[in-house]
CSV table of N, CA and C in Angstrom, one decimal:
chain,number,residue,atom,x,y,z
A,1029,MET,N,1.6,269.0,-232.9
A,1029,MET,CA,1.9,269.8,-231.7
A,1029,MET,C,1.9,268.9,-230.5
A,1030,LYS,N,2.9,268.8,-229.8
A,1030,LYS,CA,3.0,267.9,-228.6
A,1030,LYS,C,2.2,268.6,-227.4
A,1031,VAL,N,1.5,267.8,-226.6
A,1031,VAL,CA,0.8,268.3,-225.5
A,1031,VAL,C,1.2,267.4,-224.3
A,1032,VAL,N,1.1,268.0,-223.1
A,1032,VAL,CA,1.3,267.3,-221.8
A,1032,VAL,C,0.0,267.3,-221.1
A,1033,GLN,N,-0.4,266.1,-220.6
A,1033,GLN,CA,-1.5,266.0,-219.7
A,1033,GLN,C,-1.0,265.8,-218.3
A,1034,ARG,N,-1.4,266.6,-217.4
A,1034,ARG,CA,-1.0,266.5,-216.0
A,1034,ARG,C,-2.2,266.3,-215.1
A,1035,GLY,N,-2.2,265.3,-214.3
A,1035,GLY,CA,-3.3,265.0,-213.4
A,1035,GLY,C,-2.8,265.2,-212.0
A,1036,ILE,N,-3.6,265.8,-211.2
A,1036,ILE,CA,-3.2,266.1,-209.7
A,1036,ILE,C,-4.4,265.5,-208.9
A,1037,MET,N,-4.1,264.4,-208.3
A,1037,MET,CA,-5.1,263.7,-207.4
A,1037,MET,C,-4.8,263.9,-206.0
A,1038,ASN,N,-5.8,264.4,-205.3
A,1038,ASN,CA,-5.6,264.5,-203.8
A,1038,ASN,C,-6.4,263.3,-203.2
A,1039,VAL,N,-5.7,262.5,-202.5
A,1039,VAL,CA,-6.2,261.3,-202.0
A,1039,VAL,C,-6.7,261.5,-200.5
A,1040,LEU,N,-7.8,260.9,-200.2
A,1040,LEU,CA,-8.4,261.0,-198.9
A,1040,LEU,C,-7.4,260.5,-197.8
A,1041,PRO,N,-7.3,261.1,-196.7
A,1041,PRO,CA,-6.4,260.6,-195.6
A,1041,PRO,C,-6.7,259.1,-195.3
A,1042,GLY,N,-5.6,258.3,-195.2
A,1042,GLY,CA,-5.8,256.9,-194.9
A,1042,GLY,C,-6.1,256.0,-196.1
A,1043,LYS,N,-6.2,256.6,-197.3
A,1043,LYS,CA,-6.5,255.9,-198.5
A,1043,LYS,C,-5.4,255.8,-199.5
A,1044,MET,N,-4.2,256.2,-199.2
A,1044,MET,CA,-3.1,256.2,-200.1
A,1044,MET,C,-2.7,254.8,-200.6
A,1045,ALA,N,-2.7,253.8,-199.7
A,1045,ALA,CA,-2.4,252.4,-200.1
A,1045,ALA,C,-3.4,251.9,-201.1
A,1046,GLU,N,-4.7,252.2,-200.9
A,1046,GLU,CA,-5.7,251.8,-201.8
A,1046,GLU,C,-5.6,252.5,-203.1
A,1047,ALA,N,-5.3,253.8,-203.1
A,1047,ALA,CA,-5.1,254.6,-204.3
A,1047,ALA,C,-3.9,254.1,-205.1
A,1048,MET,N,-2.9,253.7,-204.5
A,1048,MET,CA,-1.7,253.2,-205.2
A,1048,MET,C,-2.0,251.8,-205.9
A,1049,GLU,N,-2.9,251.0,-205.2
A,1049,GLU,CA,-3.3,249.7,-205.8
A,1049,GLU,C,-4.2,250.0,-207.0
A,1050,LEU,N,-5.1,251.0,-206.9
A,1050,LEU,CA,-5.9,251.4,-208.1
A,1050,LEU,C,-5.0,251.9,-209.2
A,1051,LEU,N,-4.0,252.7,-208.9
A,1051,LEU,CA,-3.1,253.2,-209.9
A,1051,LEU,C,-2.4,252.1,-210.7
A,1052,GLU,N,-2.0,251.1,-209.9
A,1052,GLU,CA,-1.3,250.0,-210.6
A,1052,GLU,C,-2.2,249.2,-211.5
A,1053,LYS,N,-3.5,249.0,-211.1
A,1053,LYS,CA,-4.5,248.4,-211.9
A,1053,LYS,C,-4.8,249.2,-213.2
A,1054,HIS,N,-4.9,250.5,-212.9
A,1054,HIS,CA,-5.1,251.5,-214.0
A,1054,HIS,C,-4.0,251.4,-215.1
A,1055,MET,N,-2.8,251.4,-214.6
A,1055,MET,CA,-1.6,251.4,-215.5
A,1055,MET,C,-1.5,250.1,-216.2
A,1056,ALA,N,-1.9,249.0,-215.6
A,1056,ALA,CA,-1.9,247.7,-216.3
A,1056,ALA,C,-2.9,247.7,-217.5
A,1057,ILE,N,-4.1,248.3,-217.2
A,1057,ILE,CA,-5.1,248.4,-218.3
A,1057,ILE,C,-4.5,249.3,-219.4
A,1058,VAL,N,-4.0,250.5,-219.1
A,1058,VAL,CA,-3.4,251.4,-220.1
A,1058,VAL,C,-2.3,250.7,-220.9
A,1059,SER,N,-1.5,249.9,-220.2
A,1059,SER,CA,-0.4,249.2,-220.9
A,1059,SER,C,-1.0,248.2,-221.9
A,1060,ARG,N,-2.0,247.5,-221.5
A,1060,ARG,CA,-2.7,246.6,-222.4
A,1060,ARG,C,-3.3,247.2,-223.6
A,1061,LEU,N,-3.9,248.4,-223.3
A,1061,LEU,CA,-4.6,249.1,-224.4
A,1061,LEU,C,-3.6,249.7,-225.5
A,1062,VAL,N,-2.5,250.1,-225.0
A,1062,VAL,CA,-1.6,250.7,-226.0
A,1062,VAL,C,-0.5,249.7,-226.4
A,1063,GLY,N,-0.5,248.6,-225.8
A,1063,GLY,CA,0.5,247.5,-226.3
A,1063,GLY,C,1.9,247.8,-225.9
A,1064,ILE,N,2.1,248.6,-224.8
A,1064,ILE,CA,3.5,248.9,-224.4
A,1064,ILE,C,3.6,248.5,-222.9
A,1065,PRO,N,4.8,247.8,-222.6
A,1065,PRO,CA,5.0,247.4,-221.2
A,1065,PRO,C,4.9,248.6,-220.3
A,1066,ARG,N,4.4,248.4,-219.1
A,1066,ARG,CA,4.2,249.5,-218.1
A,1066,ARG,C,5.5,250.4,-217.9
A,1067,GLU,N,6.6,249.8,-217.8
A,1067,GLU,CA,7.9,250.5,-217.6
A,1067,GLU,C,8.3,251.4,-218.8
A,1068,LYS,N,7.7,251.1,-220.0
A,1068,LYS,CA,8.0,251.9,-221.2
A,1068,LYS,C,6.9,252.9,-221.6
A,1069,LEU,N,5.9,253.0,-220.8
A,1069,LEU,CA,4.8,254.0,-221.0
A,1069,LEU,C,5.4,255.4,-220.9
A,1070,PRO,N,4.9,256.3,-221.8
A,1070,PRO,CA,5.4,257.7,-221.7
A,1070,PRO,C,4.6,258.5,-220.6
A,1071,MET,N,4.7,257.9,-219.4
A,1071,MET,CA,4.0,258.5,-218.3
A,1071,MET,C,4.9,258.5,-217.0
A,1072,ARG,N,4.9,259.6,-216.4
A,1072,ARG,CA,5.6,259.7,-215.1
A,1072,ARG,C,4.6,259.9,-214.0
A,1073,THR,N,4.9,259.3,-212.9
A,1073,THR,CA,4.0,259.4,-211.7
A,1073,THR,C,4.9,259.9,-210.5
A,1074,TYR,N,4.4,260.9,-209.8
A,1074,TYR,CA,5.1,261.5,-208.7
A,1074,TYR,C,4.2,261.5,-207.4
A,1075,ARG,N,4.9,261.4,-206.3
A,1075,ARG,CA,4.4,261.6,-204.9
A,1075,ARG,C,5.3,262.5,-204.2
A,1076,PRO,N,4.8,263.5,-203.5
A,1076,PRO,CA,5.7,264.4,-202.7
A,1076,PRO,C,6.6,263.6,-201.8
A,1077,PHE,N,7.9,263.9,-201.7
A,1077,PHE,CA,8.8,263.2,-200.9
A,1077,PHE,C,9.0,264.0,-199.6
A,1078,LEU,N,8.9,265.3,-199.6
A,1078,LEU,CA,9.0,266.1,-198.4
A,1078,LEU,C,7.8,266.9,-198.3
A,1079,GLY,N,7.6,267.5,-197.1
A,1079,GLY,CA,6.4,268.3,-196.9
A,1079,GLY,C,5.6,267.7,-195.8
A,1080,GLY,N,4.4,268.2,-195.7
A,1080,GLY,CA,3.5,267.7,-194.7
A,1080,GLY,C,2.1,268.0,-195.0
A,1081,GLY,N,1.2,267.7,-194.1
A,1081,GLY,CA,-0.2,268.0,-194.3
A,1081,GLY,C,-0.7,267.3,-195.5
A,1082,ASP,N,-1.6,268.0,-196.2
A,1082,ASP,CA,-2.3,267.5,-197.4
A,1082,ASP,C,-1.4,267.1,-198.5
A,1083,SER,N,-0.2,267.7,-198.6
A,1083,SER,CA,0.7,267.5,-199.8
A,1083,SER,C,1.1,266.0,-199.8
A,1084,LEU,N,1.1,265.3,-198.7
A,1084,LEU,CA,1.5,263.9,-198.7
A,1084,LEU,C,0.4,263.0,-199.2
A,1085,HIS,N,-0.7,263.6,-199.4
A,1085,HIS,CA,-1.9,262.8,-199.9
A,1085,HIS,C,-2.1,263.1,-201.4
A,1086,THR,N,-1.0,263.4,-202.1
A,1086,THR,CA,-1.1,263.8,-203.5
A,1086,THR,C,-0.4,262.8,-204.4
A,1087,ILE,N,-1.0,262.5,-205.6
A,1087,ILE,CA,-0.4,261.8,-206.6
A,1087,ILE,C,-0.4,262.7,-207.9
A,1088,ILE,N,0.7,262.8,-208.5
A,1088,ILE,CA,0.8,263.7,-209.7
A,1088,ILE,C,1.2,262.8,-210.9
A,1089,PHE,N,0.6,262.8,-212.0
A,1089,PHE,CA,1.1,262.1,-213.2
A,1089,PHE,C,1.1,263.0,-214.4
A,1090,GLU,N,2.1,262.7,-215.3
A,1090,GLU,CA,2.2,263.5,-216.5
A,1090,GLU,C,2.4,262.5,-217.7
A,1091,VAL,N,1.7,262.8,-218.7
A,1091,VAL,CA,1.8,262.0,-220.0
A,1091,VAL,C,2.1,263.0,-221.1
A,1092,GLU,N,3.1,262.7,-221.9
A,1092,GLU,CA,3.4,263.5,-223.1
A,1092,GLU,C,2.8,262.8,-224.3
A,1093,TRP,N,2.0,263.6,-225.0
A,1093,TRP,CA,1.3,263.1,-226.2
A,1093,TRP,C,1.9,263.7,-227.4
A,1094,ASP,N,2.0,263.0,-228.5
A,1094,ASP,CA,2.5,263.6,-229.8
A,1094,ASP,C,1.6,264.6,-230.3
A,1095,SER,N,0.3,264.5,-230.0
A,1095,SER,CA,-0.7,265.5,-230.5
A,1095,SER,C,-2.0,265.4,-229.7
A,1096,LEU,N,-2.8,266.4,-229.8
A,1096,LEU,CA,-4.1,266.4,-229.1
A,1096,LEU,C,-4.9,265.3,-229.7
A,1097,ALA,N,-4.8,265.1,-231.0
A,1097,ALA,CA,-5.6,264.0,-231.7
A,1097,ALA,C,-5.2,262.6,-231.1
A,1098,THR,N,-4.0,262.4,-230.9
A,1098,THR,CA,-3.5,261.1,-230.3
A,1098,THR,C,-4.1,260.9,-228.9
A,1099,MET,N,-4.1,262.0,-228.1
A,1099,MET,CA,-4.7,261.9,-226.8
A,1099,MET,C,-6.2,261.6,-226.8
A,1100,VAL,N,-6.9,262.3,-227.7
A,1100,VAL,CA,-8.3,262.1,-227.8
A,1100,VAL,C,-8.6,260.6,-228.3
A,1101,ALA,N,-7.8,260.1,-229.2
A,1101,ALA,CA,-8.0,258.7,-229.7
A,1101,ALA,C,-7.8,257.7,-228.6
A,1102,PHE,N,-6.8,258.0,-227.7
A,1102,PHE,CA,-6.6,257.1,-226.6
A,1102,PHE,C,-7.7,257.1,-225.6
A,1103,PHE,N,-8.2,258.3,-225.3
A,1103,PHE,CA,-9.4,258.4,-224.4
A,1103,PHE,C,-10.6,257.8,-224.9
A,1104,GLU,N,-10.8,257.8,-226.2
A,1104,GLU,CA,-12.0,257.2,-226.8
A,1104,GLU,C,-11.9,255.7,-226.6
A,1105,LYS,N,-10.7,255.1,-226.7
A,1105,LYS,CA,-10.5,253.7,-226.5
A,1105,LYS,C,-10.7,253.3,-225.1
A,1106,VAL,N,-10.1,254.1,-224.2
A,1106,VAL,CA,-10.2,253.9,-222.7
A,1106,VAL,C,-11.6,253.9,-222.2
A,1107,MET,N,-12.4,254.8,-222.7
A,1107,MET,CA,-13.8,255.0,-222.2
A,1107,MET,C,-14.7,253.9,-222.5
A,1108,VAL,N,-14.4,253.1,-223.5
A,1108,VAL,CA,-15.2,251.9,-223.9
A,1108,VAL,C,-14.7,250.6,-223.3
A,1109,ASP,N,-13.5,250.6,-222.8
A,1109,ASP,CA,-12.9,249.4,-222.3
A,1109,ASP,C,-13.6,248.9,-221.0
A,1110,PRO,N,-14.1,247.7,-221.0
A,1110,PRO,CA,-14.9,247.2,-219.8
A,1110,PRO,C,-14.1,247.2,-218.5
A,1111,ASP,N,-12.8,246.8,-218.6
A,1111,ASP,CA,-12.0,246.8,-217.3
A,1111,ASP,C,-11.8,248.2,-216.8
A,1112,MET,N,-11.6,249.2,-217.6
A,1112,MET,CA,-11.5,250.6,-217.2
A,1112,MET,C,-12.8,251.1,-216.7
A,1113,ARG,N,-13.9,250.8,-217.3
A,1113,ARG,CA,-15.2,251.2,-216.9
A,1113,ARG,C,-15.5,250.6,-215.5
A,1114,ALA,N,-15.1,249.4,-215.2
A,1114,ALA,CA,-15.3,248.8,-213.9
A,1114,ALA,C,-14.4,249.5,-212.8
A,1115,LEU,N,-13.2,249.9,-213.2
A,1115,LEU,CA,-12.2,250.5,-212.3
A,1115,LEU,C,-12.5,251.9,-211.9
A,1116,THR,N,-13.0,252.7,-212.9
A,1116,THR,CA,-13.2,254.1,-212.7
A,1116,THR,C,-14.0,254.5,-211.5
A,1117,PRO,N,-15.2,253.9,-211.2
A,1117,PRO,CA,-16.0,254.3,-210.0
A,1117,PRO,C,-15.3,254.1,-208.7
A,1118,LYS,N,-14.3,253.2,-208.7
A,1118,LYS,CA,-13.6,252.8,-207.4
A,1118,LYS,C,-12.7,254.0,-206.9
A,1119,TRP,N,-12.4,254.9,-207.9
A,1119,TRP,CA,-11.6,256.1,-207.5
A,1119,TRP,C,-12.4,257.0,-206.6
A,1120,GLU,N,-13.7,257.0,-206.7
A,1120,GLU,CA,-14.5,257.9,-205.9
A,1120,GLU,C,-14.3,257.7,-204.4
A,1121,ALA,N,-14.0,256.4,-204.0
A,1121,ALA,CA,-13.9,256.1,-202.6
A,1121,ALA,C,-12.5,256.5,-202.0
A,1122,VAL,N,-11.6,256.9,-202.9
A,1122,VAL,CA,-10.2,257.3,-202.4
A,1122,VAL,C,-9.8,258.7,-202.7
A,1123,GLU,N,-10.5,259.3,-203.7
A,1123,GLU,CA,-10.1,260.6,-204.1
A,1123,GLU,C,-10.9,261.7,-203.4
A,1124,GLU,N,-10.2,262.7,-203.0
A,1124,GLU,CA,-10.8,263.9,-202.5
A,1124,GLU,C,-11.1,264.9,-203.6
A,1125,SER,N,-10.1,265.0,-204.6
A,1125,SER,CA,-10.3,265.8,-205.8
A,1125,SER,C,-9.3,265.3,-206.8
A,1126,HIS,N,-9.6,265.7,-208.1
A,1126,HIS,CA,-8.8,265.2,-209.2
A,1126,HIS,C,-8.9,266.4,-210.3
A,1127,GLU,N,-7.7,266.9,-210.5
A,1127,GLU,CA,-7.6,268.1,-211.5
A,1127,GLU,C,-6.8,267.6,-212.7
A,1128,VAL,N,-7.2,267.9,-213.9
A,1128,VAL,CA,-6.5,267.6,-215.1
A,1128,VAL,C,-6.2,268.8,-215.8
A,1129,GLU,N,-4.9,269.0,-216.2
A,1129,GLU,CA,-4.5,270.1,-217.1
A,1129,GLU,C,-4.0,269.5,-218.4
A,1130,VAL,N,-4.2,270.2,-219.5
A,1130,VAL,CA,-3.6,269.9,-220.8
A,1130,VAL,C,-2.8,271.1,-221.2
A,1131,LEU,N,-1.5,270.8,-221.4
A,1131,LEU,CA,-0.6,271.9,-221.6
A,1131,LEU,C,0.1,271.7,-223.0
A,1132,MET,N,0.3,272.8,-223.7
A,1132,MET,CA,1.0,272.8,-225.0
A,1132,MET,C,2.4,273.1,-224.8
A,1133,LEU,N,3.3,272.2,-225.3
A,1133,LEU,CA,4.8,272.5,-225.2
A,1133,LEU,C,5.1,273.7,-226.1
A,1134,MET,N,5.9,274.6,-225.5
A,1134,MET,CA,6.3,275.8,-226.3
A,1134,MET,C,7.6,275.4,-227.0
A,1135,PRO,N,7.7,276.0,-228.2
A,1135,PRO,CA,8.9,275.7,-229.0
A,1135,PRO,C,10.2,276.4,-228.4
């Protein structure tokens, strides 16, 4: 059963450039862990193009997984990676909030 993981990060005002740098570092680590070049990762990242106010401080990402077990196995690998463990606390300085949804694709 395919699942989609969607993350919605609200970045603190004035911290978007720093958040984008962290995202690039994060994606480099993910790419290394899964052995796939960054541009071929099954992940899409979005930022609002129009709008105003707080919406411009938002980063949305989506990853499609072949199964919940595949997603869990990936997170088990990520959580013990020393580079990811060093990077994770840095998000606290730039994020206002971070919401994660796990969605099942309907047939």
